[in-house]
PDB file of C-alpha atoms in Angstrom:
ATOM      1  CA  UNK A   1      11.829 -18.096  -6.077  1.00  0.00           C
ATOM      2  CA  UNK A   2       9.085 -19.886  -7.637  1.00  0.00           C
ATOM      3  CA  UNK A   3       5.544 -19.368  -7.133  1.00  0.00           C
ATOM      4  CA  UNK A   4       3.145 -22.218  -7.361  1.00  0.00           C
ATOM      5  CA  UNK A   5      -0.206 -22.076  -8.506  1.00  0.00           C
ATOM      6  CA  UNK A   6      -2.629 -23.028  -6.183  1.00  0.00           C
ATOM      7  CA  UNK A   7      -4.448 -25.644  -8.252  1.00  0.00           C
ATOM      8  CA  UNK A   8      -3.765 -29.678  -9.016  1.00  0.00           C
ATOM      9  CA  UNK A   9      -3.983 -30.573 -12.647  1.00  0.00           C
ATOM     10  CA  UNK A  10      -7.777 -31.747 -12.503  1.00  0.00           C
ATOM     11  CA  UNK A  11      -8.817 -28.412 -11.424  1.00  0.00           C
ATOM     12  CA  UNK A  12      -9.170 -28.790  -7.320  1.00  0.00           C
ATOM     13  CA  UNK A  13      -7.324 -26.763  -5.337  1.00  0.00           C
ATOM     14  CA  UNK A  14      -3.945 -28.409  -3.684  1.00  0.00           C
ATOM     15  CA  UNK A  15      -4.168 -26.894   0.203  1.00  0.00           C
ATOM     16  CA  UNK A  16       0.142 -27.254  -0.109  1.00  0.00           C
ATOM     17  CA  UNK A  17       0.285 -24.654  -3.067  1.00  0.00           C
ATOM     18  CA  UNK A  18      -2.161 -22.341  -1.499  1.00  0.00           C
ATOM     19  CA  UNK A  19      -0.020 -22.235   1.425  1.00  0.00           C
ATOM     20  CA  UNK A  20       2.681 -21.688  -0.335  1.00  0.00           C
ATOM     21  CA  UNK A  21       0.957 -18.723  -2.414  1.00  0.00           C
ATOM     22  CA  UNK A  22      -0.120 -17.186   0.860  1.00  0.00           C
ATOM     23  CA  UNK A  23       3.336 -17.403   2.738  1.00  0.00           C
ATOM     24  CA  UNK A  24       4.715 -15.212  -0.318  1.00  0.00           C
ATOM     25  CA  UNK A  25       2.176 -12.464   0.150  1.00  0.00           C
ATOM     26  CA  UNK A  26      -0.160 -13.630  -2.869  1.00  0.00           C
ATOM     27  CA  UNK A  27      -3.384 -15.489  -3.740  1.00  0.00           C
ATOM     28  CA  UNK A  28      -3.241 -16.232  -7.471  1.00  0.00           C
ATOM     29  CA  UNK A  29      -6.913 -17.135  -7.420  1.00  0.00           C
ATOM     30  CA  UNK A  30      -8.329 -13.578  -5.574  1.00  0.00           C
ATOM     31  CA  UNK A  31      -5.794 -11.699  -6.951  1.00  0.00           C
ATOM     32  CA  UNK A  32      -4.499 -10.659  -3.462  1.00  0.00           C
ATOM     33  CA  UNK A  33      -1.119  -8.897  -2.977  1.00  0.00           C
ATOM     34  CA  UNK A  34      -0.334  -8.479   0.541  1.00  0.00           C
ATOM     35  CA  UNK A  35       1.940  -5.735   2.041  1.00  0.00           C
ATOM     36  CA  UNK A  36       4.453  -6.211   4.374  1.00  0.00           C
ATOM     37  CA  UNK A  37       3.720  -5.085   7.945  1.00  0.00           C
ATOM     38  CA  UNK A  38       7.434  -2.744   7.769  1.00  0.00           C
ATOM     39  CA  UNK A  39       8.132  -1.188   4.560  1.00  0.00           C
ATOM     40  CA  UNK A  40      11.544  -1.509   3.878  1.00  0.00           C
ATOM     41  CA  UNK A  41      14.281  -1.310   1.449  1.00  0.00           C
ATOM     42  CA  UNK A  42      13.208  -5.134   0.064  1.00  0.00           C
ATOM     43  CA  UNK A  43       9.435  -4.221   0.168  1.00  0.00           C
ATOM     44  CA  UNK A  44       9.121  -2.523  -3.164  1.00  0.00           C
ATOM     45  CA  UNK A  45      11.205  -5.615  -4.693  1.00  0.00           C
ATOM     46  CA  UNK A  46       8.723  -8.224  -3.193  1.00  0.00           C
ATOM     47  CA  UNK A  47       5.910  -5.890  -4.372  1.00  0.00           C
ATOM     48  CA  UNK A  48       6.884  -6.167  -7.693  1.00  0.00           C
ATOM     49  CA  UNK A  49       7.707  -9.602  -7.888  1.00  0.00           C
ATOM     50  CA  UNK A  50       4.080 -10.347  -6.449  1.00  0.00           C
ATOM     51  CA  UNK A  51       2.455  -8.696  -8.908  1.00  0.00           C
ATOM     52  CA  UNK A  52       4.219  -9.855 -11.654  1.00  0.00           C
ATOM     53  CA  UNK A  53       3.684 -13.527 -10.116  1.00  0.00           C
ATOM     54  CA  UNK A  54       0.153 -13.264 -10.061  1.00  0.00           C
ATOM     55  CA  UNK A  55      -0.314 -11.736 -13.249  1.00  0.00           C
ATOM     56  CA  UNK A  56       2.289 -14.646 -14.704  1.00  0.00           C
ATOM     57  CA  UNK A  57       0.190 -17.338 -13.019  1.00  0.00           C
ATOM     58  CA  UNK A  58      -3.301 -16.210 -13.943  1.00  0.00           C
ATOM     59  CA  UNK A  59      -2.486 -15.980 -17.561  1.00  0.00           C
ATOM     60  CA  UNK A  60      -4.118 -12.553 -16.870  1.00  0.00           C
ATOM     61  CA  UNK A  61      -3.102  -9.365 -17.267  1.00  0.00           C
ATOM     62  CA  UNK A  62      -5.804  -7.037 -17.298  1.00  0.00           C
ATOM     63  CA  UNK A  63      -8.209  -7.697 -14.611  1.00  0.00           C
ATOM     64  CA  UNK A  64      -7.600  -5.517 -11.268  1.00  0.00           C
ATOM     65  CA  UNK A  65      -5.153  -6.265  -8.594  1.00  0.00           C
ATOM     66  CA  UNK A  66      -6.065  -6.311  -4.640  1.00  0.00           C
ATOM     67  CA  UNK A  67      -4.078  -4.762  -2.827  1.00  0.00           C
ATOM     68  CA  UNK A  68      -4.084  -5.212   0.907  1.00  0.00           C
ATOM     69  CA  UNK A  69      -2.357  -3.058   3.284  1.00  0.00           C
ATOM     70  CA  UNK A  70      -1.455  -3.167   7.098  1.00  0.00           C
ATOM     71  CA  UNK A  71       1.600  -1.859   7.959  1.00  0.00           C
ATOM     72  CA  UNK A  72       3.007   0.508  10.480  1.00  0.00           C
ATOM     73  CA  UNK A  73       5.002   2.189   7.861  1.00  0.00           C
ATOM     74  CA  UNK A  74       8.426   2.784   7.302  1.00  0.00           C
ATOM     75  CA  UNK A  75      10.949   3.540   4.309  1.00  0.00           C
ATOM     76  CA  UNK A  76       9.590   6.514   2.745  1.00  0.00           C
ATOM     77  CA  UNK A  77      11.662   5.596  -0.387  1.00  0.00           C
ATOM     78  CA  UNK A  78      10.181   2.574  -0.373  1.00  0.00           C
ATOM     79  CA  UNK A  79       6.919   3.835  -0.667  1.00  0.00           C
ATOM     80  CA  UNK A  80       6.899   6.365  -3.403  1.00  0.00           C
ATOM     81  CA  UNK A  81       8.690   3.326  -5.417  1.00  0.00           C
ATOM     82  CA  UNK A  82       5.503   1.337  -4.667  1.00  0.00           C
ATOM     83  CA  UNK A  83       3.484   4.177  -5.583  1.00  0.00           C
ATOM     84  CA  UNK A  84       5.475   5.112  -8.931  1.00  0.00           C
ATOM     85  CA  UNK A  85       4.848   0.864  -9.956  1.00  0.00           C
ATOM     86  CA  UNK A  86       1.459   0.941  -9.414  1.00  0.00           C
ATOM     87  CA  UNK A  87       0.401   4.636 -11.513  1.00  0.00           C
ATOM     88  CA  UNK A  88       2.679   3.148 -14.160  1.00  0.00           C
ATOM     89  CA  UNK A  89       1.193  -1.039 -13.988  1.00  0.00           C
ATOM     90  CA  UNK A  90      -1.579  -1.076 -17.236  1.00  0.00           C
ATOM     91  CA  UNK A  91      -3.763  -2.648 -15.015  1.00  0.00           C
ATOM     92  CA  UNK A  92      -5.953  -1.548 -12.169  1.00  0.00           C
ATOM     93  CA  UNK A  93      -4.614  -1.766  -8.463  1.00  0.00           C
ATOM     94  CA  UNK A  94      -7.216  -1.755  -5.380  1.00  0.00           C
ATOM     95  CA  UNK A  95      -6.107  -0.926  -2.731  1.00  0.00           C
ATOM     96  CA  UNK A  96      -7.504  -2.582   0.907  1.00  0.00           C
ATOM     97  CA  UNK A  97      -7.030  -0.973   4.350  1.00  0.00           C
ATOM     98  CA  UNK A  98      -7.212  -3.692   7.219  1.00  0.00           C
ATOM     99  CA  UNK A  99      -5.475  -2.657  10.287  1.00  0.00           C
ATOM    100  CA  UNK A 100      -2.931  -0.352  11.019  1.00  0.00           C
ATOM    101  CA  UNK A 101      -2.110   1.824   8.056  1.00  0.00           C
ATOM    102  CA  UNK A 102       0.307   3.990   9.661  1.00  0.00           C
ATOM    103  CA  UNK A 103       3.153   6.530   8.204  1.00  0.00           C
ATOM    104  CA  UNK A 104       4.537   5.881   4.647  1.00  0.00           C
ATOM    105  CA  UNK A 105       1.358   3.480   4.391  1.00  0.00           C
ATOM    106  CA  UNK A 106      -1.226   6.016   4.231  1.00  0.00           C
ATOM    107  CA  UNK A 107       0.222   7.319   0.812  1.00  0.00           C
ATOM    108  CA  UNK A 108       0.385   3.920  -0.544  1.00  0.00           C
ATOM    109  CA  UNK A 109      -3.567   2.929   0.330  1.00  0.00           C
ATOM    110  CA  UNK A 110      -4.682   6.749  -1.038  1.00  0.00           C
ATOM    111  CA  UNK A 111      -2.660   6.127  -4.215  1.00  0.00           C
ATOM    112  CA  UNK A 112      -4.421   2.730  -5.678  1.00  0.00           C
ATOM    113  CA  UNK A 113      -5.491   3.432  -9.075  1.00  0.00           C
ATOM    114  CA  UNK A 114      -8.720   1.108  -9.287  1.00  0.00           C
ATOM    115  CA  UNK A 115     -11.336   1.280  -5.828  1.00  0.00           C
ATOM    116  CA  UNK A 116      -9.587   2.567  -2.527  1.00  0.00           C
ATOM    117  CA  UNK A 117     -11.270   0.895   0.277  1.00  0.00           C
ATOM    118  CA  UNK A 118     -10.761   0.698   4.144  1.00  0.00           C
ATOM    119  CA  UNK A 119     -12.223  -1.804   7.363  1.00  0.00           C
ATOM    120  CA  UNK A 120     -14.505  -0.768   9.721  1.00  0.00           C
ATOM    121  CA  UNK A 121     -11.684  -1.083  12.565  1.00  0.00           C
ATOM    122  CA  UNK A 122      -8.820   0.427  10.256  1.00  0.00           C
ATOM    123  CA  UNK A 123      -6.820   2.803  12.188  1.00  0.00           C
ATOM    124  CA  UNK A 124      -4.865   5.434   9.957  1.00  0.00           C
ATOM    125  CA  UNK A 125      -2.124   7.686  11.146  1.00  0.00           C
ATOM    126  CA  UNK A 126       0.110  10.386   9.261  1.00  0.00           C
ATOM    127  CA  UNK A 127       2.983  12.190  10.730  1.00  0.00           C
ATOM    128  CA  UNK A 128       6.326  14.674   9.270  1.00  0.00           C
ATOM    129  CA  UNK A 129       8.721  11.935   7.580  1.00  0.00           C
ATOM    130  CA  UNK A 130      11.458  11.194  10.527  1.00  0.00           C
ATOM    131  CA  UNK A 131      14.900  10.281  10.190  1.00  0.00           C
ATOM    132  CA  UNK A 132      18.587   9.586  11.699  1.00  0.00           C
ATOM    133  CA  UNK A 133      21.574  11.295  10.261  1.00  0.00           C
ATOM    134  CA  UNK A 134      24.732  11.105  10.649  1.00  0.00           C
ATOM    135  CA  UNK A 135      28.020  12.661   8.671  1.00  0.00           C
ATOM    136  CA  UNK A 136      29.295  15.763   8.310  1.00  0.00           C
ATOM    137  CA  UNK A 137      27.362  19.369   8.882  1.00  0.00           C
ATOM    138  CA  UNK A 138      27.513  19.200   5.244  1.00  0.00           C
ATOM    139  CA  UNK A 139      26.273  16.229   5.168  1.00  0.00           C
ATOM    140  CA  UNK A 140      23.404  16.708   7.966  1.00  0.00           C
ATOM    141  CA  UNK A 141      22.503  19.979   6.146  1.00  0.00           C
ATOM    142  CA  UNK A 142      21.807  17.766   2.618  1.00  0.00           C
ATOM    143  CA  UNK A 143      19.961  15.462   4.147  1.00  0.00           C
ATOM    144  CA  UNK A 144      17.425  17.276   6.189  1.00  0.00           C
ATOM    145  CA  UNK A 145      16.983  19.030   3.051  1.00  0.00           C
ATOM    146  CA  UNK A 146      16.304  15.705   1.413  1.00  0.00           C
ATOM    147  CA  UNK A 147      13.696  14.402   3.928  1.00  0.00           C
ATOM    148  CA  UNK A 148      11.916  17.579   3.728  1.00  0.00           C
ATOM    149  CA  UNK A 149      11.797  17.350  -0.202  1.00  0.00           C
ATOM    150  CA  UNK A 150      10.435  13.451   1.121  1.00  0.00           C
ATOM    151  CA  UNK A 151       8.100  14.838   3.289  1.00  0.00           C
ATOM    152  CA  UNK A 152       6.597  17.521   0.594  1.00  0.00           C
ATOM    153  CA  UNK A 153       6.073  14.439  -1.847  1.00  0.00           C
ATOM    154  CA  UNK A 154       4.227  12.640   0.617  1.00  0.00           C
ATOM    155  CA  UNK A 155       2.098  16.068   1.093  1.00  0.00           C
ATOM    156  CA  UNK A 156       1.745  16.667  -2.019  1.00  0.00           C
ATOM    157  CA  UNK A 157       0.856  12.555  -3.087  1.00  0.00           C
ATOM    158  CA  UNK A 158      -1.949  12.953  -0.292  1.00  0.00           C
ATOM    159  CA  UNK A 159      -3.095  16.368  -1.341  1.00  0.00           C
ATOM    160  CA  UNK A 160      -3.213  14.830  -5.556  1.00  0.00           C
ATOM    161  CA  UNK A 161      -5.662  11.748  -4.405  1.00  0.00           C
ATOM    162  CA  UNK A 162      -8.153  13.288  -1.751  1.00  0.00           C
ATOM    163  CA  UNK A 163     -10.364  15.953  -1.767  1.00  0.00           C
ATOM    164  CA  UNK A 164      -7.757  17.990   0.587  1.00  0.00           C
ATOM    165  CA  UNK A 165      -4.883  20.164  -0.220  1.00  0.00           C
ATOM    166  CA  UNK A 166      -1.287  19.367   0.056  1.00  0.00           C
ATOM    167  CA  UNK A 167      -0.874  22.364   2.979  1.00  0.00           C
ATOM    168  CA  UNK A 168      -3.707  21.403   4.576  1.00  0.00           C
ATOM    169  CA  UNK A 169      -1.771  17.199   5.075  1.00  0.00           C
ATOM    170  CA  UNK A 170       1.121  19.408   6.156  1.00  0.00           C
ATOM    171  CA  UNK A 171      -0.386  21.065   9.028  1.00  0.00           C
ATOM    172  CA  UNK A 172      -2.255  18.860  10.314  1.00  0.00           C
ATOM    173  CA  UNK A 173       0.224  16.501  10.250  1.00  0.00           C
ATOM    174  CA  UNK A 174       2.808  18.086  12.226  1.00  0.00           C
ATOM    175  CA  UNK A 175       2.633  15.725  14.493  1.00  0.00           C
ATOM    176  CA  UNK A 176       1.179  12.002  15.050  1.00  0.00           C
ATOM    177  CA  UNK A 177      -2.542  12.776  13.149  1.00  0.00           C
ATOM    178  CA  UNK A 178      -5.094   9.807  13.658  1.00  0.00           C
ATOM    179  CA  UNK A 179      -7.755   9.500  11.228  1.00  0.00           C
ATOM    180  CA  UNK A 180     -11.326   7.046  11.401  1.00  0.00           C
ATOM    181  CA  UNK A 181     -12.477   5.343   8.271  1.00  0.00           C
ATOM    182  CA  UNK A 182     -14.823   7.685   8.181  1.00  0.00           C
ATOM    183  CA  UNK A 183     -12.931  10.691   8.376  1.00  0.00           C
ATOM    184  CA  UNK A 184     -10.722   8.588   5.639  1.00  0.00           C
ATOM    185  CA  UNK A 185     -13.666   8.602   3.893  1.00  0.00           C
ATOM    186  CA  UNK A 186     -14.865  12.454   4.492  1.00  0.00           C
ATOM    187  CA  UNK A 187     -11.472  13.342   3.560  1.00  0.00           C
ATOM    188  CA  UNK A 188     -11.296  11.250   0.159  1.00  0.00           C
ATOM    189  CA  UNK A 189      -8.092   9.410   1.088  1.00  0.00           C
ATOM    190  CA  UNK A 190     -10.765   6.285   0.221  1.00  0.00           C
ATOM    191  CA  UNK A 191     -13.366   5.615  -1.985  1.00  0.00           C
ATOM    192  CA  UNK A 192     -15.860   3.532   0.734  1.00  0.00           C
ATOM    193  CA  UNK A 193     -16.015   1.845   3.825  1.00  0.00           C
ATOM    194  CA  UNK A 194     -15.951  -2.035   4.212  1.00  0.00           C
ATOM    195  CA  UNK A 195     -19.369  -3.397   6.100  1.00  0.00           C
ATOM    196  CA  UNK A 196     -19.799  -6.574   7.250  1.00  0.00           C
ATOM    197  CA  UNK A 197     -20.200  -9.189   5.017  1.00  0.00           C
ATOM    198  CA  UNK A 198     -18.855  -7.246   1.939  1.00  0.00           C
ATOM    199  CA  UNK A 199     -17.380  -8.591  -0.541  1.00  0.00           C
ATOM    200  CA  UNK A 200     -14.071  -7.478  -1.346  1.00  0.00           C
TER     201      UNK A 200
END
């Protein structure tokens, strides 16, 4: 697909091409990437091609990224390939909690690699990866085996960007953990809390 700039050719913006920027999860001119509220198998694709739209629009490809995510989680795959393109991206990614930012989210908003910020009203959850398997007890013995291996990279992702340890994710997050901003914050999953009127 291709993205349109936002702008007419004398300069003033063109309400159509902003529309269309928005519907595909970007604004050129803020430098906005926006998640998608499931993370799936197409996520990290359209992650990707966001960035690289913004940065191929702009002309610019040093200044930081925004990041915003609200999502309820999902693929854990997914995630860690979202991760992996943003430590490797030259540039700076922010990354902006607004909402939920549930499951294989939370990794993905503790992992930005320029300012990690979070909403007043955020709500943040972490729980064990989950899964359905099916196969053969071979099978079924390989794969819980892989989501555990899953579920220690999430651990140890968490316990690499906060101020806590990898065991300590893991045991508190045996089952559905809830976390405020400001716990967020205590914890070092962020870098600062969002106040009204803020710019972002």
């Amino acid at each position: 697909m291709k993205f349109l700039n936002r702008l007419n050719n004398d300069g003033s913006i063109n309400p159509e091409k902003v529309s269309n920027n928005m519907q595909c999860g970007i604004d050129v001119h803020d430098r906005m990437v926006f998640s998608d509220p499931q993370i799936q198998l197409l996520s990290l694709g359209d992650f990707v091609l966001r960035c690289r739209s913004i940065i191929n629009q702009s002309g610019d490809d040093k200044s930081d990224l925004n990041f915003f995510i609200s999502s309820y989680g999902g693929d854990v795959h997914t995630a860690l390939g979202i991760i992996d393109y943003m430590r490797i991206m030259k540039l700076k990614v922010n990354t902006i909690g607004i909402g939920p930012i549930m499951s294989a989210a939370v990794p993905i908003l503790a992992s930005g690699t320029g300012k990690r910020s979070i909403t007043r009203n955020s709500v943040v959850m972490i729980h064990p990866v989950s899964a359905m398997f099916n196969g053969t007890a071979l099978d079924l013995t390989n794969d819980v085996a892989q989501a555990k291996q899953s579920q220690d990279k999430i651990f140890g992702i968490l316990g690499k960007y906060s101020t806590q340890t990898a065991s300590f994710w893991k045991k508190k997050a045996s089952t559905n953990f809830y976390l405020s901003p400001e716990q967020c914050l205590s914890f070092g999953l962020v870098d600062e809390i969002i106040d009204d009127h803020q710019k972002i």
